mmCIF file of C-alpha atoms and ligand atoms in Angstrom:
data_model
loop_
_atom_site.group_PDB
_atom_site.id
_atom_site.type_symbol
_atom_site.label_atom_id
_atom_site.label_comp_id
_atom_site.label_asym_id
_atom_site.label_seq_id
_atom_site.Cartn_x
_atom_site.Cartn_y
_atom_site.Cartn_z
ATOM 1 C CA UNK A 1 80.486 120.689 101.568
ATOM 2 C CA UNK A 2 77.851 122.357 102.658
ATOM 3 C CA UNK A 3 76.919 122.539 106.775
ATOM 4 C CA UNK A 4 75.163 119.754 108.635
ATOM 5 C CA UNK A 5 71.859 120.430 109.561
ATOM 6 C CA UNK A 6 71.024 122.212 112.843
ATOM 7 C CA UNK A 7 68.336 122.491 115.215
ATOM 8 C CA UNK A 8 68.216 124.954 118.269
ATOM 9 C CA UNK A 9 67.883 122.407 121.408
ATOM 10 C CA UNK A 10 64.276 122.613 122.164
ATOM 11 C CA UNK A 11 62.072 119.722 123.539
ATOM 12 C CA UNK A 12 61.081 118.294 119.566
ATOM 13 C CA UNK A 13 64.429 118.589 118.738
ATOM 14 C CA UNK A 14 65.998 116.322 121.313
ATOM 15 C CA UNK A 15 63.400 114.114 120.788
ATOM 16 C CA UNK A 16 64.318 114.333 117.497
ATOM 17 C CA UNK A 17 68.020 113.534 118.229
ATOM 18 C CA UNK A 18 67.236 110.846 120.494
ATOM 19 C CA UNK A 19 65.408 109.068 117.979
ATOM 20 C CA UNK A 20 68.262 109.184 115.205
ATOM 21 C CA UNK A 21 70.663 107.880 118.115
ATOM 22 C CA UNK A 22 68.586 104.976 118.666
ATOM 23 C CA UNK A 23 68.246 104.665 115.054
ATOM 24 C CA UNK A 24 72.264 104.255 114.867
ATOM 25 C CA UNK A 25 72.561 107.175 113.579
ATOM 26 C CA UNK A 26 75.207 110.398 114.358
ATOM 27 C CA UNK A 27 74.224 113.441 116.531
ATOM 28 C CA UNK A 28 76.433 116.239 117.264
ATOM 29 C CA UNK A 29 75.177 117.306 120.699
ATOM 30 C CA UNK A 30 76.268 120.350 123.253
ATOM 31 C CA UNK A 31 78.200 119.332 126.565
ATOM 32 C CA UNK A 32 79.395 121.790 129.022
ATOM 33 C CA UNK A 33 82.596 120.943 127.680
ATOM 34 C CA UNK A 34 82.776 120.805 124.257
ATOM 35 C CA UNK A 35 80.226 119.614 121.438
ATOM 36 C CA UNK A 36 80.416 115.652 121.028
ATOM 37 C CA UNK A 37 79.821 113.380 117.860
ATOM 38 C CA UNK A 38 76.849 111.205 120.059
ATOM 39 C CA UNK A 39 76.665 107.545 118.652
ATOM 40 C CA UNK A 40 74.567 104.769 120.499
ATOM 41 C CA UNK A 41 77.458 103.080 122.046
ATOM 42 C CA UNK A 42 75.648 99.503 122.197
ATOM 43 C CA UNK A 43 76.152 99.459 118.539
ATOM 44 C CA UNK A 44 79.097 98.752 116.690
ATOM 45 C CA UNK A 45 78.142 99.880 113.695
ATOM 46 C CA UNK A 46 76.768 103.317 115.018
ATOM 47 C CA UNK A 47 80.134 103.343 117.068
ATOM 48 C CA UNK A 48 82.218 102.273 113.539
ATOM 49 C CA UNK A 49 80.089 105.109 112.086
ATOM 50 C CA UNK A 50 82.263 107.504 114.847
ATOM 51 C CA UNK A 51 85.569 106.514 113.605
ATOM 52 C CA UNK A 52 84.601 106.999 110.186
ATOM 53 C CA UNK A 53 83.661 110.611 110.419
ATOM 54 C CA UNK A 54 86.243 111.617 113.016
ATOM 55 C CA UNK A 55 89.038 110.170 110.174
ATOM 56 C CA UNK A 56 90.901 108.847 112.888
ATOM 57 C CA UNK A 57 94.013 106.923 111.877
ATOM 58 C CA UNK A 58 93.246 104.762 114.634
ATOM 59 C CA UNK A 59 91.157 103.196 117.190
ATOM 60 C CA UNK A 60 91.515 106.044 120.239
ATOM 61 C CA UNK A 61 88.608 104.676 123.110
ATOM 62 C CA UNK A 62 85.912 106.549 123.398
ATOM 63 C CA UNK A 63 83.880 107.835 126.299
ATOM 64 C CA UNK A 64 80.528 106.651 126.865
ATOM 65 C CA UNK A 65 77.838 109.062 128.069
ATOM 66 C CA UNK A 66 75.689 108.320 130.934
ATOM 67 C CA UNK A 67 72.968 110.689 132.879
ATOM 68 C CA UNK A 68 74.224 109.617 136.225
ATOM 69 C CA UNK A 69 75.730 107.143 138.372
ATOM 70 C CA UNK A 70 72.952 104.999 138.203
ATOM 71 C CA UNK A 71 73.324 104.479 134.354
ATOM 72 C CA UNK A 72 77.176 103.792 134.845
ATOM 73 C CA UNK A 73 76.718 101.263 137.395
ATOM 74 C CA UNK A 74 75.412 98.111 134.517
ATOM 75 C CA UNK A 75 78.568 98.856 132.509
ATOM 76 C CA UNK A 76 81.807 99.437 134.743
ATOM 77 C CA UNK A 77 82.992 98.262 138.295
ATOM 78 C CA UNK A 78 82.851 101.624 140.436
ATOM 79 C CA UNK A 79 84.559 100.565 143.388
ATOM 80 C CA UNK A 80 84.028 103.503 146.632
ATOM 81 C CA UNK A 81 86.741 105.611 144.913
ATOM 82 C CA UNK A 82 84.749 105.533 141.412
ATOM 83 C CA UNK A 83 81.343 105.946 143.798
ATOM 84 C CA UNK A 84 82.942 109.258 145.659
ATOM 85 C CA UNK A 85 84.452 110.717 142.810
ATOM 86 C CA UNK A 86 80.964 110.691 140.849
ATOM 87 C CA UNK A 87 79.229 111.484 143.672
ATOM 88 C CA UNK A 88 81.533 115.101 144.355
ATOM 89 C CA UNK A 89 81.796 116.019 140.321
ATOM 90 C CA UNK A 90 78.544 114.296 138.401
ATOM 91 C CA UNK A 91 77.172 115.749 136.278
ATOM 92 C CA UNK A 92 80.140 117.465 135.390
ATOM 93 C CA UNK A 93 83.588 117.323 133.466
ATOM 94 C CA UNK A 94 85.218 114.380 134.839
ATOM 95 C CA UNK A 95 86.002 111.261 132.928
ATOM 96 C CA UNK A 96 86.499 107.985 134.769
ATOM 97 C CA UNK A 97 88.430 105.003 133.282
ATOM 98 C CA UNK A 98 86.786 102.290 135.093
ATOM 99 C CA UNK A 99 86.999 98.251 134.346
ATOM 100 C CA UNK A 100 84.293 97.077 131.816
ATOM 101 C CA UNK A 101 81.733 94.664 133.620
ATOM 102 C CA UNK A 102 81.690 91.538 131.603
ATOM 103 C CA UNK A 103 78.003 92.106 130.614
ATOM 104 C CA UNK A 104 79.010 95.505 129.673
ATOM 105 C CA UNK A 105 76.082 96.356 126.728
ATOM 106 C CA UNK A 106 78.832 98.985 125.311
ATOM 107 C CA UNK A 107 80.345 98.384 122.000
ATOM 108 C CA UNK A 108 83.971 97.017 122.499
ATOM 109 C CA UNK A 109 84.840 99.006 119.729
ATOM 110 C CA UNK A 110 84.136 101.855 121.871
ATOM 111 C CA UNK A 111 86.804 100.466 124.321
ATOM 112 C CA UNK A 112 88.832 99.860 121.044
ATOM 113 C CA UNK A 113 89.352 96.497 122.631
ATOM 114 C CA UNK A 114 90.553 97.730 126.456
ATOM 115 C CA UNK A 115 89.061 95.783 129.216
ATOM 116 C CA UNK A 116 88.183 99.327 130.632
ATOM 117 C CA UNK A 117 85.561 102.134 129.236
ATOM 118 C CA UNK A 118 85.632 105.694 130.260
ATOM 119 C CA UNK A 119 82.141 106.858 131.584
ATOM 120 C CA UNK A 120 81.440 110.421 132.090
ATOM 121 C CA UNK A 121 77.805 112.060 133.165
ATOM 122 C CA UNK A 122 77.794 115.926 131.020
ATOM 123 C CA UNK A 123 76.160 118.707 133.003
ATOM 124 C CA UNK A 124 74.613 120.519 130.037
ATOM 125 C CA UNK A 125 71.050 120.622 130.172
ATOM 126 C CA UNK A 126 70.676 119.185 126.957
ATOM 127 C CA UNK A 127 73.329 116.490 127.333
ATOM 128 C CA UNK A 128 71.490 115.345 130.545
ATOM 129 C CA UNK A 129 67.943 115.616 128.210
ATOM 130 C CA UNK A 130 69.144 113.818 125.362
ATOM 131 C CA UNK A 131 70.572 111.380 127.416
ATOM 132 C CA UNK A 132 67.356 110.393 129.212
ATOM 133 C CA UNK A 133 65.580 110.161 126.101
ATOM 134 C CA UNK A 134 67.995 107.596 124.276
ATOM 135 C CA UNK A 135 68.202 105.220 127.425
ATOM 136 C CA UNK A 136 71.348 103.969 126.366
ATOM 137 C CA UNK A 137 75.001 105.045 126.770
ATOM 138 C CA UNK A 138 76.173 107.316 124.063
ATOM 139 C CA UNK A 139 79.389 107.270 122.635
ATOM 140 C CA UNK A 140 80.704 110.983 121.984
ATOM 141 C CA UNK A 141 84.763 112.011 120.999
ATOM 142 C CA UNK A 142 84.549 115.220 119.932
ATOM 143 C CA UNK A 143 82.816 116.610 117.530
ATOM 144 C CA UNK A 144 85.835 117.660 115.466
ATOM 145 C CA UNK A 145 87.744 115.005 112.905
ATOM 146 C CA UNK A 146 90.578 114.480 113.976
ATOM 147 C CA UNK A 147 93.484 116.535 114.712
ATOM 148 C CA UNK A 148 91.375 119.339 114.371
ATOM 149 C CA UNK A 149 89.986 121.575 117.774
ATOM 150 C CA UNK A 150 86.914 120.618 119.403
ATOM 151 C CA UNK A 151 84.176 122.704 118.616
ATOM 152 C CA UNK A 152 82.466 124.904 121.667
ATOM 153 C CA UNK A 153 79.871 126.202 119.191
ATOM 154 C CA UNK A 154 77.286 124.791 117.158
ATOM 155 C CA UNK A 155 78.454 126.422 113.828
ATOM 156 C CA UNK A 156 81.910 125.016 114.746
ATOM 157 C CA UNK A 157 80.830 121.467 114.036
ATOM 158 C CA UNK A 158 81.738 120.975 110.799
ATOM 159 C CA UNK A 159 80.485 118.612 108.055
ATOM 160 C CA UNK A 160 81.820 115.235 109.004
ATOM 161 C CA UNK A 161 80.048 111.980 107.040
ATOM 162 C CA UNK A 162 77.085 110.728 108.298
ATOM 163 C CA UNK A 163 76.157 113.410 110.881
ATOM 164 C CA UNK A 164 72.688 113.714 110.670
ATOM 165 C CA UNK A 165 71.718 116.303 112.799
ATOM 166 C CA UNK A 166 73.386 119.131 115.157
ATOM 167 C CA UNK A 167 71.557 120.121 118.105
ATOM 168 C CA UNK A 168 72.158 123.776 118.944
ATOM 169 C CA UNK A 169 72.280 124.424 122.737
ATOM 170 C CA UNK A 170 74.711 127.467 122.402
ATOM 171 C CA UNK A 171 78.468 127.959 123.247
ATOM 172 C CA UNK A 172 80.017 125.701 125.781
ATOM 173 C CA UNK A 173 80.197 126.957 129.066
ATOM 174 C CA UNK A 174 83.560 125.243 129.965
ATOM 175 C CA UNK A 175 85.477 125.373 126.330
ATOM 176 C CA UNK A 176 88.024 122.332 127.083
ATOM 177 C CA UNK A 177 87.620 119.023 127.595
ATOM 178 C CA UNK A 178 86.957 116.913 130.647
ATOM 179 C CA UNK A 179 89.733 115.708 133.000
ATOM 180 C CA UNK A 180 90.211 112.070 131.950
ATOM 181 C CA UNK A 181 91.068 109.642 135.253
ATOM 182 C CA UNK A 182 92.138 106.491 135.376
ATOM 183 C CA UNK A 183 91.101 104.105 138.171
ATOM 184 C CA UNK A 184 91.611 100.961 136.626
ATOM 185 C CA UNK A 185 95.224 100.559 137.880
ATOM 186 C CA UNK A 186 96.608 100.586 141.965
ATOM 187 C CA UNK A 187 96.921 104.502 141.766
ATOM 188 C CA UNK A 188 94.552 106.859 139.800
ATOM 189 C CA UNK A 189 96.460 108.308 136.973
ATOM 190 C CA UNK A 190 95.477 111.544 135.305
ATOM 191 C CA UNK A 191 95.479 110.776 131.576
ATOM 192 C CA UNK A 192 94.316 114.202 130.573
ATOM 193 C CA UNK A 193 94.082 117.437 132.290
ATOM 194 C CA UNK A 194 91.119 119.274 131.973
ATOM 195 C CA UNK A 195 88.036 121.126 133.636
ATOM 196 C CA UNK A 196 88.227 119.208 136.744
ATOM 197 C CA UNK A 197 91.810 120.477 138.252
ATOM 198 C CA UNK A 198 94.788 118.323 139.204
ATOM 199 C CA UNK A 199 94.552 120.380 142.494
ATOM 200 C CA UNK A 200 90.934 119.444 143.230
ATOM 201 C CA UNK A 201 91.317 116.004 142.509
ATOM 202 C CA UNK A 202 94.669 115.825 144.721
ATOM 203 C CA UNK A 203 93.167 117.768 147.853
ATOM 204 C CA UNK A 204 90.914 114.406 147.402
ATOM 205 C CA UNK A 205 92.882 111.790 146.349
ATOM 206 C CA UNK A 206 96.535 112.865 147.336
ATOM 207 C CA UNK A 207 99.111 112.983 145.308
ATOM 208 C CA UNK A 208 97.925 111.820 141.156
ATOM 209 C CA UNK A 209 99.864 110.309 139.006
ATOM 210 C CA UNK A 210 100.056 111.796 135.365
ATOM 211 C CA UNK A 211 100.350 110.031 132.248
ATOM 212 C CA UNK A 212 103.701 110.017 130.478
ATOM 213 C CA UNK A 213 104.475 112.257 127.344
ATOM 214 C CA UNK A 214 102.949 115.597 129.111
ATOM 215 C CA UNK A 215 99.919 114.193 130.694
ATOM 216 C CA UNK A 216 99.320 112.992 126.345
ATOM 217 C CA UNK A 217 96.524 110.323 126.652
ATOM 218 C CA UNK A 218 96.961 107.015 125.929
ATOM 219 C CA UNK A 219 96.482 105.515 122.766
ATOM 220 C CA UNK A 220 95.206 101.949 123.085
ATOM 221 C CA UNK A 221 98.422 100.295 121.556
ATOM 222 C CA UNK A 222 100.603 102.367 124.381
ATOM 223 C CA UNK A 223 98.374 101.090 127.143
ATOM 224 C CA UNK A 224 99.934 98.248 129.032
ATOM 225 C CA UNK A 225 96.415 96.710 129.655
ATOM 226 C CA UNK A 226 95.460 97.193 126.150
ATOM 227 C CA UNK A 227 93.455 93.546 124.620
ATOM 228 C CA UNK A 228 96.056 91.746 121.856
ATOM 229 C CA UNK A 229 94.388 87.894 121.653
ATOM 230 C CA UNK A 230 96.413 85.707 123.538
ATOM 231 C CA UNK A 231 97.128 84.037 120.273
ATOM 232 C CA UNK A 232 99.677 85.207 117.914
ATOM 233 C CA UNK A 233 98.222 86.967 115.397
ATOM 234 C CA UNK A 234 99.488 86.518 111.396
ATOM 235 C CA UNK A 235 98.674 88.816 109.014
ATOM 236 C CA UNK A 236 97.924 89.253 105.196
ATOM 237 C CA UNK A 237 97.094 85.585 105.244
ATOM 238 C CA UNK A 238 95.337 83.847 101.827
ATOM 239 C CA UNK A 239 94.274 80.665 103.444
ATOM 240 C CA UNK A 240 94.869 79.306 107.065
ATOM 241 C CA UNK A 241 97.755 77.106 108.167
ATOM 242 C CA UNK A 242 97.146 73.973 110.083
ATOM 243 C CA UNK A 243 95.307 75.100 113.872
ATOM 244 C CA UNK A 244 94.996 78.430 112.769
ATOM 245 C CA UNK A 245 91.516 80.152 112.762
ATOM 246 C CA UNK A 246 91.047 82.710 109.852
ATOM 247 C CA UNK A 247 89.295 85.686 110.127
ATOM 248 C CA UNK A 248 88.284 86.946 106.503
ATOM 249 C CA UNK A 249 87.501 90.547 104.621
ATOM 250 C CA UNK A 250 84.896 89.720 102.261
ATOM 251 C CA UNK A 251 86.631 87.323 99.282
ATOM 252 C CA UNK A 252 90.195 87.905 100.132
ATOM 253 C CA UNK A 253 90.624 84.515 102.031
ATOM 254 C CA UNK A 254 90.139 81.248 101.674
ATOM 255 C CA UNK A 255 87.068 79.789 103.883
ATOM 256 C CA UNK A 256 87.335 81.763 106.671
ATOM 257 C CA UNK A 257 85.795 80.693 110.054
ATOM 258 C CA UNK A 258 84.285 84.470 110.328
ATOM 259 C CA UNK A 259 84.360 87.174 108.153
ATOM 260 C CA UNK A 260 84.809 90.801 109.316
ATOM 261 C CA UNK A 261 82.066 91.787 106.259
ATOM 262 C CA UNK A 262 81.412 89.677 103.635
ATOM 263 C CA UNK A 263 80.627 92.137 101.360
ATOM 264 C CA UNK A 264 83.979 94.532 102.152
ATOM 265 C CA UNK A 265 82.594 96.886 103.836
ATOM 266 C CA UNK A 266 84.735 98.990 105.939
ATOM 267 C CA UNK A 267 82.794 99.749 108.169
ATOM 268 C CA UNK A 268 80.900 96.650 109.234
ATOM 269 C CA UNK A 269 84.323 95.193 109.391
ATOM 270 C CA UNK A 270 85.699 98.169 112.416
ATOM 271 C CA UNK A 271 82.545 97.177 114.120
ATOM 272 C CA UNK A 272 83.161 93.603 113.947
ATOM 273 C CA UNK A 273 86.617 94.041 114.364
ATOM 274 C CA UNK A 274 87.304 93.255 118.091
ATOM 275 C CA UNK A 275 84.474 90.880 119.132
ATOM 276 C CA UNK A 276 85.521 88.919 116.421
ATOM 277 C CA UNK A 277 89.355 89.105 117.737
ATOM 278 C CA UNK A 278 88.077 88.242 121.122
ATOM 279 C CA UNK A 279 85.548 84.961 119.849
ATOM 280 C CA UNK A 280 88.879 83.460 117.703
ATOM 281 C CA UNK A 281 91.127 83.835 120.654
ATOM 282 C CA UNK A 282 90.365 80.286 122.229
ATOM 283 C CA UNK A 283 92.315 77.187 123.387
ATOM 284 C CA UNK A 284 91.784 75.005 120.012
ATOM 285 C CA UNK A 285 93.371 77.801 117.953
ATOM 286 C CA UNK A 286 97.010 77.854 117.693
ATOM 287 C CA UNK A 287 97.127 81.080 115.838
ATOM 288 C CA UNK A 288 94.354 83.937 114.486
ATOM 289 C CA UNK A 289 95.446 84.549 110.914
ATOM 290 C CA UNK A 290 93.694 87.411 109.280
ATOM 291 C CA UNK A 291 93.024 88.432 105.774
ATOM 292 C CA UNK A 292 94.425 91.749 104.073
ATOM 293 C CA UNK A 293 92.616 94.841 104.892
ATOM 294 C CA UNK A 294 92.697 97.615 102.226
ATOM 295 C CA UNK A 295 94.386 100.636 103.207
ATOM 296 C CA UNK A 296 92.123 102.921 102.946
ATOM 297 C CA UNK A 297 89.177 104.732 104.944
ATOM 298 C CA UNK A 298 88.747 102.873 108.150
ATOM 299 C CA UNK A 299 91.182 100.209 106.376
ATOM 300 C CA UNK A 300 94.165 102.628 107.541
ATOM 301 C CA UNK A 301 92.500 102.450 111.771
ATOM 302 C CA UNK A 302 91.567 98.465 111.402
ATOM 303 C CA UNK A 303 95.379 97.884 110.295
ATOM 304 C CA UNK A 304 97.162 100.309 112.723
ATOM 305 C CA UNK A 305 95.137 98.009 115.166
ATOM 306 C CA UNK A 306 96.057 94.337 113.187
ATOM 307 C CA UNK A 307 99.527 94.943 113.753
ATOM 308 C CA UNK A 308 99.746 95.884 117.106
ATOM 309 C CA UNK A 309 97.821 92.953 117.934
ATOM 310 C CA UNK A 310 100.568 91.064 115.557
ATOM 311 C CA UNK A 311 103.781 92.657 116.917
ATOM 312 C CA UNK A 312 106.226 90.592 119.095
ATOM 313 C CA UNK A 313 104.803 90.474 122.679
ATOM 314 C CA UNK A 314 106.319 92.599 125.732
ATOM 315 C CA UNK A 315 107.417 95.475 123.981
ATOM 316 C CA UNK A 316 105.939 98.854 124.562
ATOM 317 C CA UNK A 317 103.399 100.198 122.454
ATOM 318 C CA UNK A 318 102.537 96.647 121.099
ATOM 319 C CA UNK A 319 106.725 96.068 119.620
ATOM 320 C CA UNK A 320 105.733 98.604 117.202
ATOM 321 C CA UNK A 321 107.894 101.585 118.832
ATOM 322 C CA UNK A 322 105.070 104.072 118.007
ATOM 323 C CA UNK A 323 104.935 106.324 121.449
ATOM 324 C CA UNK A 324 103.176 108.958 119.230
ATOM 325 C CA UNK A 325 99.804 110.632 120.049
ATOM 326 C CA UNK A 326 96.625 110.501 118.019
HETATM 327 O O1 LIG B 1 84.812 116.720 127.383
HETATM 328 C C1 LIG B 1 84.908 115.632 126.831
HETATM 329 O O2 LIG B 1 85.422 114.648 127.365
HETATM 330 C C2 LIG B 1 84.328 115.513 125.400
HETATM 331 C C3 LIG B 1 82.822 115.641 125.485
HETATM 332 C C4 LIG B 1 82.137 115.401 124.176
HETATM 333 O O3 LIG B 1 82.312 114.764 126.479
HETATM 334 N N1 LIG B 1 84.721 114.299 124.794
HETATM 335 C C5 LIG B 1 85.992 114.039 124.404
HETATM 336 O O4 LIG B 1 86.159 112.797 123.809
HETATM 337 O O5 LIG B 1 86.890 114.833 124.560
HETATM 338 P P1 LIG B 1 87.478 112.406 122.998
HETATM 339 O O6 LIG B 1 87.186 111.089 122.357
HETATM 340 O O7 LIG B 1 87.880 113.514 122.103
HETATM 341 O O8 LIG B 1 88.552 112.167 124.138
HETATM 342 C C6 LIG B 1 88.436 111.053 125.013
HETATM 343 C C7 LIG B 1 89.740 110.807 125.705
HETATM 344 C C8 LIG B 1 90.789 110.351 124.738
HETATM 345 O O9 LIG B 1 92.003 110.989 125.085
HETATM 346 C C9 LIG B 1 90.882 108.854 124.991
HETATM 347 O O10 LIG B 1 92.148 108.331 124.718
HETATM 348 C C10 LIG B 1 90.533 108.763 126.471
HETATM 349 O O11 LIG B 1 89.567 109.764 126.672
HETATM 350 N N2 LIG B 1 89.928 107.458 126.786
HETATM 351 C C11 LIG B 1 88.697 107.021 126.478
HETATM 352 N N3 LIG B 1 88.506 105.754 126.875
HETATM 353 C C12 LIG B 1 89.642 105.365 127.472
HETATM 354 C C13 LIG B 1 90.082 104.145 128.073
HETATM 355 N N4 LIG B 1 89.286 103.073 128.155
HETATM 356 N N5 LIG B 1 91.333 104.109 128.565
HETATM 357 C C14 LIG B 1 92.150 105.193 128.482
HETATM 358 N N6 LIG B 1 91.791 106.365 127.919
HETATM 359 C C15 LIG B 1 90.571 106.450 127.417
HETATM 360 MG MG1 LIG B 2 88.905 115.024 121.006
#
């Protein structure tokens, strides 16, 4: 394939890149950290878009990108730990897992259904630039598909789909990626190590918590916050059963009260995916039963997600046993 286009990082070029972002489309933009895959994160498409390139097998959250505190404050709760902790390391590498505010503007897809969203503020110049010129939170994982390193270089960031421009703003000063926190729970737990230093957060905090598996972060199905409906969830399904409420994939079921994408597109149907979960799961319903997904593309992600939400209740990692990483 051949390599995505690139622009060195100057004033035109951001503009450029802020105007694709707004447009829904993907930019590939320097951090301090590590490049990211930038996607508006108030759209789910744009934020569908993500998944697709990064050929993720599943829905892993994603952080949203904010300037400052400021820009955090309309989508999370930041209680006075949240408030110190941004005020002693923004703009800079640390992630903070923080409880979605119910008018939250931020793709739940981006949350991959969680009640939380991770907000981080990037020091790099052109992060903070870019940033201020799209006005909204950007969704970035890295800019790497998946299981592959994060790129620290602009010539690193390879040719994933849809990626319409790469803004060059040099090597990464830092080189890994940001320390990810949780606050959402009684204790902050360190889901991933990284520029920010266990030690510097502890001198702070006191002692941290770390995330089981070696400090491995969470996949969404592992999480014991992570959204299933409240209904049981029945899969495969032709046609509903009696009190059931039937969410479709364009022909493949029979009158379906919504349809993840009428005309089977993958990728409408990720971005639909979870607000659609979330407006079936209501007293009325007995049961959400869902129509087969192909398994393929973002088919493989929207299942692995389906049948976590269908597994038996109260068993880790959604009944389904997986405890593996991403
Ligand atoms: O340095 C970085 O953080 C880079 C740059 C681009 O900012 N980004 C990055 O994103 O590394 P990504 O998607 O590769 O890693 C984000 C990590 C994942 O381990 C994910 O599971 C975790 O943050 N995460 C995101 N949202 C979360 C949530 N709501 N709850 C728990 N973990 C979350
Ligand atoms: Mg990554």
């Amino acid at each position: 394939m051949s390599p995505p286009r690139r622009r060195p990082a100057d004033a035109a070029a951001i503009a450029e890149a802020a105007a694709l972002l707004r447009d829904g489309r993907l930019v590939a933009f320097p951090t301090e950290t590590v490049y990211g895959l930038g996607a508006d994160a108030t759209s789910d498409r744009a934020v569908a878009a993500v998944f697709a390139a990064k050929r993720r097998p599943r829905f892993n959250p994603l952080i949203a990108h904010v300037p400052d505190a400021a820009a955090a404050a309309p989508l999370v709760r930041m209680d006075h730990l949240a408030g110190a902790l941004a005020h002693a390391y923004w703009p800079g590498p640390l992630t903070l897992v923080l409880p979605r505010r119910a008018t939250c503007p931020v793709s739940l897809l981006a949350s991959a259904g969680l009640d939380s969203l991770a907000v981080r503020a990037p020091a790099h110049p052109v992060a903070q630039a870019l940033l201020r010129a799209v006005g909204r939170p950007v969704a970035a994982p890295s800019a790497n598909p998946s299981g592959r390193v994060s790129p620290t270089r602009a010539e690193h960031v390879g040719d994933l789909e849809g990626l319409a421009l790469v803004l060059d703003g040099g090597p990464c000063a830092v080189g890994i990626e940001s320390t990810v926190l949780d606050l959402t729970g009684p204790r902050p737990v360190l889901l991933r190590p990284g520029a920010v230093t266990r030690e510097a957060l502890e001198e702070r905090l006191g002692p941290i918590e770390t995330a089981a598996a070696g400090a491995a972060p969470k996949a969404p199905g592992q999480l014991a916050s992570h959204y299933a409906p409240s209904l049981p969830v029945r899969l495969n399904a032709r046609a509903a059963r009696p009190g059931e409420a039937l969410l479709g994939f364009a022909d493949r079921a029979e009158a379906p009260v919504l349809n993840l994408s009428d005309g089977g597109d993958l990728t409408e149907a990720a971005a639909n995916l979870f607000a659609m979960l979330r407006a079936l799961d209501r007293p009325g319903f007995t049961a959400i039963a869902v129509a087969p997904i192909p398994e393929d593309g973002l088919g493989v992600a929207i299942n692995d997600r389906l049948r976590r939400a269908a597994a038996p209740r109260g068993l880790p990692g959604g009944g389904d046993g997986d405890t593996s990483t991403p």
